[in-house]
């Protein structure tokens, strides 16, 4: 009797596995034929952290009526191939460092913010100078990764102007807030000096990793939709709230949510804010030592909980105190987001469209020309 039951269970389990394989195979074929999956290739650099793979052509963005292919140069930047070693007295090399907003993988290379800045500068400047504006967004979302991109690549190209396109990276600059492993971080020691924490290495040649991320499009589609969903974000927030509650000394007096918000606010104010300012100051110092003009482009309105204590004006005051030119591009970003036709300026993933990038670049260049021409 037991053998008969066991055989029945075995046959049932085998049938279910076969059905699952058939179903997944049908899904895989359908997805490959009819549903483009975002398939940008990344790798983990030992210093910079997560980076776009060089020399790639990948599906970068899809939405109804629009699909874009991401192309990277030999450095892994969403930019044209540039000869950085040839310097000319008739040309000004500008580097733009930033996150995915600067990278602009959702639009063509010619429509990214750095490309739009280059076009507008060369159209506006009347003297015999050519501006070459390089997109230096390597794939890192943090100011830490952007500083390390400059240290690893940018410094050797001797740019005339270095622009840090700051997108309120207070979360990404602190591991306790971002939770990301494969990214660099900095801590402040007792003397206020930045201490580098390298990214956790990643084995890019694991069979299962390649199977899931490169060959199994059903997994990629599911992962993309899950990680972008509100439900997944709510789950992560709930998980952090529960951990904050159990780490609290006054569990009986505080709710899960209040513990989480209080803990986050404390980290933002006491850790992330000073670390971020120290990173900007260090970036400024290193570029100046290399003979470059450093400029901060403040690209996004600050959000809670950092706004409980600080505002974009506080960042402007900080920059002024160190004679760092400051451009308040967050005002134009906010204007576009709050407009009635915001869908003209932003893709459905929140990144700017070609028109959005053009308007942001125009706003920046109007304020950049006096700085660039008075070097």
XYZ file of N, CA and C in Angstrom, residues 244-256 258-260 262:
51
model
N 13.477 48.084 12.942
C 13.669 49.282 13.771
C 12.938 49.156 15.093
N 11.753 48.557 15.051
C 10.965 48.374 16.276
C 11.707 47.488 17.276
N 12.235 46.366 16.801
C 12.911 45.438 17.700
C 14.265 45.960 18.172
N 14.823 46.933 17.430
C 16.079 47.547 17.869
C 15.852 48.741 18.798
N 14.591 49.118 18.962
C 14.270 50.268 19.793
C 14.332 49.911 21.282
N 14.708 50.897 22.090
C 14.775 50.672 23.536
C 13.404 50.848 24.196
N 12.502 51.529 23.504
C 11.174 51.796 24.070
C 10.075 51.167 23.206
N 10.104 49.855 23.112
C 9.160 49.157 22.236
C 7.714 49.376 22.659
N 7.477 49.478 23.941
C 6.093 49.584 24.419
C 5.465 50.930 24.092
N 6.312 51.947 23.834
C 5.789 53.287 23.639
C 5.725 53.712 22.171
N 6.286 52.903 21.291
C 6.383 53.328 19.908
C 5.816 52.279 18.963
N 5.256 52.746 17.896
C 4.738 51.847 16.865
C 5.866 51.460 15.915
N 5.598 50.438 15.068
C 6.583 50.043 14.063
C 6.972 51.243 13.194
N 6.635 54.541 13.643
C 7.332 55.641 14.318
C 8.787 55.271 14.592
N 9.044 54.025 14.997
C 10.419 53.599 15.206
C 11.230 53.741 13.930
N 10.645 53.290 12.827
C 11.350 53.330 11.549
C 11.630 54.770 11.126
N 11.714 57.481 13.019
C 12.649 58.117 13.956
C 14.078 57.681 13.681
